[in-house]
Amino acid sequence: RNSRAQAALEFLMTYGWAILIIFIMIGALVYFGVFNPSKITPERCTAEIGFECAEWDVTNSNINVRLVNHKGVGLNSVALTTVSSIQFASTPTCSMTNTTWSPDGFNEISCTGTNIFGGITGDKAKVVFTSTYKPISGTFTKQFDTELLGTIRS
C-alpha cells in the first residue's frame, strides 16, 4: 500500500515540474515579445459614418491622414481640435489642410514634429484626431473622431 502512494506522489511531482517548466517558458516568451499582439494587429483607420480614411502614413516626424467627405453636403468651418496618443514622446503640431470641404472631396490631417514616437519604428501607434465642422446648410457645429492604428515607419 505504501508503494502505491509513493508511485502516485512521484507521478504528480513529475507532471508538476513539467507544468512549471512550461509556464516558465511561456512567461519568458511573453517577456521577450514573441507574443506581442501589436505585431499581428492589422493597420486600420476609422472615422464617423460619412467620412472615409483613404490613406495614411505614420513616421517619427510626420503623421498624415487623407479623409474623404461622403456626407453628401459640403462642410464649412472644418478644424482639427485635438490629437491624442499615449505613445507620443513629444506632441506634434497638427492641422487640417482645408477649412471648407466639398462633397466627395479630400481633406488631409497633417502633423509634424521631432521624434514624435521617441524614435521607435516597426511598432503600431494609435492616434485619435477630433475634428469639428458645420454643414453648409446647418447652423450647429458637429464633431467627429478619426482613430488611426498604423505602423511607425522609419
Short mmCIF file of N, CA and C in Angstrom, two decimals:
data_model
loop_
_atom_site.label_atom_id
_atom_site.label_comp_id
_atom_site.label_asym_id
_atom_site.label_seq_id
_atom_site.Cartn_x
_atom_site.Cartn_y
_atom_site.Cartn_z
N ARG A 1 0.83 -1.19 0.00
CA ARG A 1 0.00 0.00 0.00
C ARG A 1 0.87 1.26 0.00
N ASN A 2 1.94 1.21 0.71
CA ASN A 2 2.85 2.34 0.79
C ASN A 2 3.51 2.63 -0.55
N SER A 3 3.81 1.56 -1.30
CA SER A 3 4.47 1.75 -2.60
C SER A 3 3.52 2.40 -3.62
N ARG A 4 2.22 2.13 -3.51
CA ARG A 4 1.26 2.77 -4.42
C ARG A 4 1.15 4.26 -4.14
N ALA A 5 1.18 4.63 -2.88
CA ALA A 5 1.14 6.05 -2.52
C ALA A 5 2.40 6.76 -3.01
N GLN A 6 3.53 6.08 -2.88
CA GLN A 6 4.79 6.67 -3.34
C GLN A 6 4.76 6.82 -4.86
N ALA A 7 4.26 5.86 -5.57
CA ALA A 7 4.17 5.93 -7.03
C ALA A 7 3.25 7.08 -7.46
N ALA A 8 2.14 7.24 -6.75
CA ALA A 8 1.21 8.34 -7.08
C ALA A 8 1.87 9.69 -6.82
N LEU A 9 2.60 9.81 -5.72
CA LEU A 9 3.28 11.06 -5.41
C LEU A 9 4.36 11.37 -6.43
N GLU A 10 5.13 10.37 -6.85
CA GLU A 10 6.16 10.57 -7.87
C GLU A 10 5.53 10.99 -9.20
N PHE A 11 4.41 10.38 -9.53
CA PHE A 11 3.68 10.73 -10.76
C PHE A 11 3.28 12.20 -10.73
N LEU A 12 2.67 12.66 -9.61
CA LEU A 12 2.24 14.05 -9.50
C LEU A 12 3.42 15.01 -9.51
N MET A 13 4.51 14.67 -8.86
CA MET A 13 5.69 15.54 -8.82
C MET A 13 6.30 15.68 -10.22
N THR A 14 6.38 14.59 -10.96
CA THR A 14 6.96 14.63 -12.31
C THR A 14 6.15 15.57 -13.20
N TYR A 15 4.82 15.39 -13.20
CA TYR A 15 3.98 16.25 -14.03
C TYR A 15 3.94 17.68 -13.50
N GLY A 16 4.03 17.85 -12.21
CA GLY A 16 4.08 19.20 -11.62
C GLY A 16 5.29 19.98 -12.10
N TRP A 17 6.45 19.32 -12.09
CA TRP A 17 7.66 20.01 -12.59
C TRP A 17 7.55 20.32 -14.08
N ALA A 18 6.99 19.40 -14.84
CA ALA A 18 6.84 19.63 -16.28
C ALA A 18 5.92 20.82 -16.55
N ILE A 19 4.83 20.93 -15.81
CA ILE A 19 3.90 22.06 -15.98
C ILE A 19 4.57 23.35 -15.55
N LEU A 20 5.34 23.33 -14.46
CA LEU A 20 6.05 24.53 -14.01
C LEU A 20 7.05 25.00 -15.07
N ILE A 21 7.78 24.09 -15.68
CA ILE A 21 8.74 24.46 -16.73
C ILE A 21 8.02 25.06 -17.93
N ILE A 22 6.87 24.51 -18.30
CA ILE A 22 6.09 25.06 -19.42
C ILE A 22 5.65 26.49 -19.10
N PHE A 23 5.17 26.75 -17.89
CA PHE A 23 4.76 28.11 -17.51
C PHE A 23 5.94 29.08 -17.54
N ILE A 24 7.10 28.63 -17.09
CA ILE A 24 8.29 29.49 -17.13
C ILE A 24 8.68 29.81 -18.57
N MET A 25 8.60 28.85 -19.47
CA MET A 25 8.93 29.08 -20.88
C MET A 25 7.93 30.05 -21.51
N ILE A 26 6.65 29.89 -21.23
CA ILE A 26 5.64 30.82 -21.78
C ILE A 26 5.88 32.22 -21.24
N GLY A 27 6.18 32.34 -19.95
CA GLY A 27 6.49 33.64 -19.36
C GLY A 27 7.69 34.30 -20.03
N ALA A 28 8.73 33.53 -20.31
CA ALA A 28 9.92 34.08 -20.98
C ALA A 28 9.57 34.55 -22.40
N LEU A 29 8.78 33.78 -23.12
CA LEU A 29 8.39 34.17 -24.48
C LEU A 29 7.57 35.46 -24.46
N VAL A 30 6.67 35.61 -23.52
CA VAL A 30 5.87 36.83 -23.40
C VAL A 30 6.78 38.00 -23.03
N TYR A 31 7.71 37.79 -22.12
CA TYR A 31 8.61 38.85 -21.68
C TYR A 31 9.47 39.37 -22.83
N PHE A 32 9.93 38.48 -23.70
CA PHE A 32 10.80 38.89 -24.80
C PHE A 32 10.03 39.30 -26.06
N GLY A 33 8.72 39.41 -25.98
CA GLY A 33 7.93 39.98 -27.06
C GLY A 33 7.52 39.05 -28.18
N VAL A 34 7.68 37.75 -27.98
CA VAL A 34 7.28 36.81 -29.03
C VAL A 34 5.77 36.85 -29.23
N PHE A 35 5.02 37.04 -28.15
CA PHE A 35 3.57 37.10 -28.23
C PHE A 35 3.06 38.53 -28.20
N ASN A 36 3.73 39.45 -28.89
CA ASN A 36 3.35 40.86 -28.93
C ASN A 36 2.18 41.03 -29.90
N PRO A 37 0.96 41.29 -29.42
CA PRO A 37 -0.20 41.37 -30.31
C PRO A 37 -0.14 42.55 -31.27
N SER A 38 0.61 43.59 -30.95
CA SER A 38 0.66 44.74 -31.86
C SER A 38 1.36 44.40 -33.17
N LYS A 39 2.17 43.35 -33.17
CA LYS A 39 2.85 42.97 -34.41
C LYS A 39 1.93 42.25 -35.37
N ILE A 40 0.87 41.62 -34.84
CA ILE A 40 -0.04 40.89 -35.73
C ILE A 40 -1.35 41.62 -35.96
N THR A 41 -1.59 42.72 -35.23
CA THR A 41 -2.80 43.50 -35.41
C THR A 41 -2.71 44.27 -36.73
N PRO A 42 -3.73 44.20 -37.58
CA PRO A 42 -3.66 44.91 -38.86
C PRO A 42 -3.79 46.43 -38.68
N GLU A 43 -3.23 47.17 -39.62
CA GLU A 43 -3.40 48.62 -39.61
C GLU A 43 -4.85 48.93 -39.93
N ARG A 44 -5.35 50.05 -39.35
CA ARG A 44 -6.73 50.46 -39.67
C ARG A 44 -6.88 51.95 -39.38
N CYS A 45 -7.84 52.52 -40.05
CA CYS A 45 -8.20 53.90 -39.82
C CYS A 45 -9.72 53.96 -39.91
N THR A 46 -10.36 54.46 -38.85
CA THR A 46 -11.81 54.53 -38.82
C THR A 46 -12.25 55.95 -38.51
N ALA A 47 -13.33 56.34 -39.13
CA ALA A 47 -13.90 57.66 -38.90
C ALA A 47 -15.42 57.50 -38.79
N GLU A 48 -16.07 58.58 -38.39
CA GLU A 48 -17.53 58.59 -38.28
C GLU A 48 -18.16 58.22 -39.62
N ILE A 49 -19.37 57.69 -39.57
CA ILE A 49 -20.10 57.38 -40.80
C ILE A 49 -20.22 58.66 -41.63
N GLY A 50 -19.92 58.56 -42.89
CA GLY A 50 -19.95 59.72 -43.78
C GLY A 50 -18.55 60.23 -44.09
N PHE A 51 -17.56 59.72 -43.38
CA PHE A 51 -16.16 60.06 -43.66
C PHE A 51 -15.40 58.76 -43.89
N GLU A 52 -14.41 58.83 -44.77
CA GLU A 52 -13.61 57.65 -45.10
C GLU A 52 -12.14 58.01 -45.00
N CYS A 53 -11.35 57.10 -44.42
CA CYS A 53 -9.90 57.24 -44.43
C CYS A 53 -9.41 56.64 -45.75
N ALA A 54 -8.92 57.48 -46.63
CA ALA A 54 -8.46 56.99 -47.92
C ALA A 54 -7.06 56.41 -47.82
N GLU A 55 -6.18 57.08 -47.09
CA GLU A 55 -4.81 56.60 -46.90
C GLU A 55 -4.19 57.29 -45.70
N TRP A 56 -3.11 56.72 -45.20
CA TRP A 56 -2.43 57.30 -44.04
C TRP A 56 -0.97 56.88 -44.04
N ASP A 57 -0.18 57.63 -43.28
CA ASP A 57 1.25 57.37 -43.15
C ASP A 57 1.69 57.84 -41.76
N VAL A 58 2.49 57.01 -41.08
CA VAL A 58 2.95 57.35 -39.73
C VAL A 58 4.47 57.17 -39.69
N THR A 59 5.19 58.23 -39.33
CA THR A 59 6.64 58.17 -39.11
C THR A 59 6.93 58.91 -37.81
N ASN A 60 8.20 58.99 -37.44
CA ASN A 60 8.59 59.70 -36.23
C ASN A 60 8.61 61.21 -36.41
N SER A 61 8.46 61.68 -37.66
CA SER A 61 8.45 63.12 -37.89
C SER A 61 7.15 63.61 -38.53
N ASN A 62 6.31 62.71 -39.03
CA ASN A 62 5.05 63.10 -39.70
C ASN A 62 3.95 62.07 -39.44
N ILE A 63 2.74 62.57 -39.33
CA ILE A 63 1.54 61.72 -39.34
C ILE A 63 0.60 62.37 -40.35
N ASN A 64 0.19 61.63 -41.37
CA ASN A 64 -0.71 62.17 -42.39
C ASN A 64 -1.89 61.22 -42.58
N VAL A 65 -3.08 61.79 -42.60
CA VAL A 65 -4.31 61.01 -42.84
C VAL A 65 -5.11 61.75 -43.88
N ARG A 66 -5.47 61.06 -44.95
CA ARG A 66 -6.28 61.66 -46.02
C ARG A 66 -7.70 61.14 -45.88
N LEU A 67 -8.64 62.07 -45.68
CA LEU A 67 -10.05 61.73 -45.46
C LEU A 67 -10.90 62.14 -46.65
N VAL A 68 -12.02 61.43 -46.86
CA VAL A 68 -12.97 61.75 -47.91
C VAL A 68 -14.31 62.07 -47.26
N ASN A 69 -14.97 63.13 -47.73
CA ASN A 69 -16.29 63.54 -47.23
C ASN A 69 -17.37 62.84 -48.05
N HIS A 70 -18.04 61.87 -47.44
CA HIS A 70 -19.16 61.18 -48.09
C HIS A 70 -20.49 61.57 -47.43
N LYS A 71 -20.54 62.73 -46.80
CA LYS A 71 -21.77 63.18 -46.12
C LYS A 71 -22.86 63.59 -47.12
N GLY A 72 -22.48 63.88 -48.35
CA GLY A 72 -23.47 64.30 -49.34
C GLY A 72 -23.67 65.80 -49.39
N VAL A 73 -23.07 66.54 -48.48
CA VAL A 73 -23.15 68.01 -48.46
C VAL A 73 -21.76 68.57 -48.20
N GLY A 74 -21.58 69.81 -48.60
CA GLY A 74 -20.33 70.48 -48.30
C GLY A 74 -20.24 70.86 -46.83
N LEU A 75 -19.03 71.04 -46.37
CA LEU A 75 -18.81 71.37 -44.96
C LEU A 75 -18.00 72.66 -44.85
N ASN A 76 -18.35 73.48 -43.86
CA ASN A 76 -17.63 74.72 -43.57
C ASN A 76 -16.99 74.62 -42.19
N SER A 77 -16.14 75.56 -41.88
CA SER A 77 -15.52 75.69 -40.56
C SER A 77 -14.90 74.38 -40.10
N VAL A 78 -14.25 73.68 -41.02
CA VAL A 78 -13.62 72.41 -40.68
C VAL A 78 -12.33 72.70 -39.92
N ALA A 79 -12.18 72.09 -38.75
CA ALA A 79 -10.99 72.33 -37.94
C ALA A 79 -10.63 71.09 -37.13
N LEU A 80 -9.36 70.92 -36.93
CA LEU A 80 -8.86 69.85 -36.07
C LEU A 80 -8.74 70.43 -34.67
N THR A 81 -9.41 69.81 -33.69
CA THR A 81 -9.40 70.39 -32.34
C THR A 81 -8.41 69.72 -31.40
N THR A 82 -8.32 68.38 -31.42
CA THR A 82 -7.35 67.70 -30.55
C THR A 82 -6.74 66.50 -31.25
N VAL A 83 -5.54 66.17 -30.81
CA VAL A 83 -4.83 64.97 -31.27
C VAL A 83 -4.28 64.31 -30.02
N SER A 84 -4.53 63.02 -29.87
CA SER A 84 -4.04 62.36 -28.66
C SER A 84 -3.52 60.96 -28.96
N SER A 85 -2.52 60.56 -28.18
CA SER A 85 -1.96 59.22 -28.24
C SER A 85 -1.15 59.00 -26.97
N ILE A 86 -1.29 57.84 -26.36
CA ILE A 86 -0.48 57.55 -25.18
C ILE A 86 0.96 57.26 -25.59
N GLN A 87 1.21 57.09 -26.88
CA GLN A 87 2.55 56.75 -27.36
C GLN A 87 3.38 57.96 -27.76
N PHE A 88 2.82 59.17 -27.67
CA PHE A 88 3.59 60.36 -28.03
C PHE A 88 4.74 60.56 -27.06
N ALA A 89 5.97 60.64 -27.59
CA ALA A 89 7.12 61.04 -26.78
C ALA A 89 7.19 62.56 -26.78
N SER A 90 6.78 63.17 -27.89
CA SER A 90 6.64 64.63 -27.98
C SER A 90 5.40 64.92 -28.81
N THR A 91 4.62 65.90 -28.38
CA THR A 91 3.35 66.21 -29.05
C THR A 91 3.60 66.92 -30.36
N PRO A 92 3.06 66.41 -31.47
CA PRO A 92 3.26 67.06 -32.76
C PRO A 92 2.34 68.26 -32.95
N THR A 93 2.68 69.09 -33.92
CA THR A 93 1.83 70.21 -34.33
C THR A 93 0.98 69.72 -35.50
N CYS A 94 -0.35 69.80 -35.34
CA CYS A 94 -1.25 69.22 -36.34
C CYS A 94 -2.24 70.25 -36.86
N SER A 95 -2.69 70.04 -38.09
CA SER A 95 -3.70 70.91 -38.69
C SER A 95 -4.47 70.17 -39.77
N MET A 96 -5.62 70.71 -40.11
CA MET A 96 -6.43 70.21 -41.21
C MET A 96 -6.10 71.08 -42.41
N THR A 97 -5.89 70.49 -43.58
CA THR A 97 -5.45 71.24 -44.75
C THR A 97 -6.45 72.30 -45.20
N ASN A 98 -7.75 71.94 -45.28
CA ASN A 98 -8.77 72.86 -45.78
C ASN A 98 -9.81 73.16 -44.71
N THR A 99 -10.32 74.40 -44.70
CA THR A 99 -11.40 74.75 -43.77
C THR A 99 -12.77 74.54 -44.40
N THR A 100 -12.83 74.39 -45.71
CA THR A 100 -14.08 74.01 -46.39
C THR A 100 -13.84 72.66 -47.05
N TRP A 101 -14.94 71.90 -47.20
CA TRP A 101 -14.79 70.52 -47.67
C TRP A 101 -15.98 70.18 -48.55
N SER A 102 -15.73 69.97 -49.84
CA SER A 102 -16.82 69.69 -50.78
C SER A 102 -17.25 68.23 -50.68
N PRO A 103 -18.48 67.92 -51.13
CA PRO A 103 -18.93 66.52 -51.12
C PRO A 103 -17.99 65.66 -51.97
N ASP A 104 -17.64 64.50 -51.46
CA ASP A 104 -16.71 63.56 -52.10
C ASP A 104 -15.32 64.16 -52.31
N GLY A 105 -15.02 65.26 -51.62
CA GLY A 105 -13.70 65.87 -51.71
C GLY A 105 -12.77 65.34 -50.62
N PHE A 106 -11.49 65.61 -50.81
CA PHE A 106 -10.47 65.15 -49.89
C PHE A 106 -10.07 66.27 -48.92
N ASN A 107 -9.67 65.88 -47.74
CA ASN A 107 -9.08 66.79 -46.77
C ASN A 107 -8.00 65.99 -46.05
N GLU A 108 -6.96 66.65 -45.62
CA GLU A 108 -5.85 65.93 -45.02
C GLU A 108 -5.51 66.48 -43.64
N ILE A 109 -5.32 65.55 -42.70
CA ILE A 109 -4.79 65.89 -41.39
C ILE A 109 -3.29 65.71 -41.50
N SER A 110 -2.56 66.76 -41.15
CA SER A 110 -1.11 66.72 -41.27
C SER A 110 -0.48 67.11 -39.93
N CYS A 111 0.38 66.24 -39.42
CA CYS A 111 1.08 66.50 -38.15
C CYS A 111 2.59 66.43 -38.39
N THR A 112 3.31 67.36 -37.82
CA THR A 112 4.77 67.35 -37.92
C THR A 112 5.36 67.50 -36.53
N GLY A 113 6.54 66.95 -36.37
CA GLY A 113 7.22 67.05 -35.09
C GLY A 113 8.57 66.37 -35.16
N THR A 114 9.28 66.40 -34.06
CA THR A 114 10.58 65.75 -33.97
C THR A 114 10.48 64.60 -32.99
N ASN A 115 10.84 63.41 -33.45
CA ASN A 115 10.83 62.24 -32.58
C ASN A 115 9.47 62.05 -31.91
N ILE A 116 8.41 62.08 -32.70
CA ILE A 116 7.04 62.02 -32.18
C ILE A 116 6.83 60.78 -31.31
N PHE A 117 7.36 59.65 -31.74
CA PHE A 117 7.18 58.39 -31.01
C PHE A 117 8.47 57.93 -30.34
N GLY A 118 9.39 58.84 -30.11
CA GLY A 118 10.62 58.51 -29.41
C GLY A 118 11.60 57.68 -30.22
N GLY A 119 11.52 57.75 -31.54
CA GLY A 119 12.45 57.02 -32.39
C GLY A 119 12.10 55.57 -32.63
N ILE A 120 11.00 55.10 -32.08
CA ILE A 120 10.59 53.70 -32.25
C ILE A 120 10.06 53.51 -33.67
N THR A 121 10.45 52.43 -34.31
CA THR A 121 9.90 52.08 -35.63
C THR A 121 9.45 50.62 -35.61
N GLY A 122 8.49 50.30 -36.46
CA GLY A 122 8.00 48.94 -36.58
C GLY A 122 6.84 48.59 -35.66
N ASP A 123 6.64 49.35 -34.59
CA ASP A 123 5.51 49.12 -33.69
C ASP A 123 4.28 49.84 -34.22
N LYS A 124 3.12 49.49 -33.69
CA LYS A 124 1.88 50.17 -34.06
C LYS A 124 1.67 51.38 -33.15
N ALA A 125 1.14 52.44 -33.72
CA ALA A 125 0.79 53.64 -32.96
C ALA A 125 -0.70 53.89 -33.12
N LYS A 126 -1.36 54.18 -32.00
CA LYS A 126 -2.78 54.52 -32.04
C LYS A 126 -2.91 56.02 -31.77
N VAL A 127 -3.49 56.72 -32.73
CA VAL A 127 -3.66 58.17 -32.63
C VAL A 127 -5.13 58.50 -32.87
N VAL A 128 -5.70 59.36 -32.02
CA VAL A 128 -7.10 59.77 -32.16
C VAL A 128 -7.14 61.27 -32.48
N PHE A 129 -7.80 61.61 -33.57
CA PHE A 129 -7.97 63.00 -34.01
C PHE A 129 -9.43 63.39 -33.78
N THR A 130 -9.66 64.54 -33.17
CA THR A 130 -11.02 65.06 -33.01
C THR A 130 -11.13 66.32 -33.85
N SER A 131 -12.15 66.36 -34.71
CA SER A 131 -12.35 67.49 -35.62
C SER A 131 -13.77 68.02 -35.50
N THR A 132 -13.96 69.25 -35.93
CA THR A 132 -15.30 69.85 -35.95
C THR A 132 -15.62 70.37 -37.35
N TYR A 133 -16.91 70.51 -37.64
CA TYR A 133 -17.37 71.03 -38.92
C TYR A 133 -18.80 71.55 -38.79
N LYS A 134 -19.22 72.35 -39.77
CA LYS A 134 -20.61 72.78 -39.89
C LYS A 134 -21.07 72.42 -41.29
N PRO A 135 -22.20 71.73 -41.42
CA PRO A 135 -22.74 71.51 -42.76
C PRO A 135 -23.10 72.87 -43.38
N ILE A 136 -22.95 73.00 -44.70
CA ILE A 136 -23.21 74.28 -45.37
C ILE A 136 -24.62 74.78 -45.07
N SER A 137 -25.59 73.87 -45.01
CA SER A 137 -26.97 74.29 -44.76
C SER A 137 -27.32 74.28 -43.26
N GLY A 138 -26.35 74.03 -42.40
CA GLY A 138 -26.64 73.94 -40.97
C GLY A 138 -26.08 75.11 -40.18
N THR A 139 -26.50 75.20 -38.94
CA THR A 139 -26.01 76.27 -38.07
C THR A 139 -25.21 75.74 -36.89
N PHE A 140 -25.34 74.45 -36.58
CA PHE A 140 -24.66 73.91 -35.41
C PHE A 140 -23.36 73.20 -35.79
N THR A 141 -22.38 73.37 -34.94
CA THR A 141 -21.09 72.70 -35.13
C THR A 141 -21.20 71.25 -34.68
N LYS A 142 -20.67 70.37 -35.49
CA LYS A 142 -20.67 68.94 -35.17
C LYS A 142 -19.23 68.47 -34.99
N GLN A 143 -19.07 67.37 -34.31
CA GLN A 143 -17.75 66.84 -34.00
C GLN A 143 -17.64 65.41 -34.49
N PHE A 144 -16.45 65.02 -34.94
CA PHE A 144 -16.22 63.62 -35.28
C PHE A 144 -14.79 63.23 -34.93
N ASP A 145 -14.62 61.93 -34.62
CA ASP A 145 -13.31 61.39 -34.28
C ASP A 145 -12.81 60.51 -35.42
N THR A 146 -11.51 60.52 -35.60
CA THR A 146 -10.84 59.63 -36.52
C THR A 146 -9.80 58.88 -35.70
N GLU A 147 -9.85 57.56 -35.75
CA GLU A 147 -8.91 56.74 -35.00
C GLU A 147 -7.99 56.01 -35.96
N LEU A 148 -6.69 56.19 -35.78
CA LEU A 148 -5.69 55.60 -36.66
C LEU A 148 -4.84 54.61 -35.87
N LEU A 149 -4.69 53.41 -36.37
CA LEU A 149 -3.75 52.44 -35.83
C LEU A 149 -2.83 52.07 -36.99
N GLY A 150 -1.63 52.66 -36.99
CA GLY A 150 -0.71 52.46 -38.10
C GLY A 150 0.68 52.10 -37.64
N THR A 151 1.42 51.43 -38.49
CA THR A 151 2.79 51.04 -38.21
C THR A 151 3.70 52.23 -38.38
N ILE A 152 4.56 52.46 -37.39
CA ILE A 152 5.51 53.58 -37.44
C ILE A 152 6.65 53.19 -38.38
N ARG A 153 6.74 53.91 -39.50
CA ARG A 153 7.82 53.65 -40.46
C ARG A 153 9.02 54.53 -40.14
N SER A 154 10.17 54.13 -40.65
CA SER A 154 11.38 54.94 -40.41
C SER A 154 11.48 56.08 -41.39
#
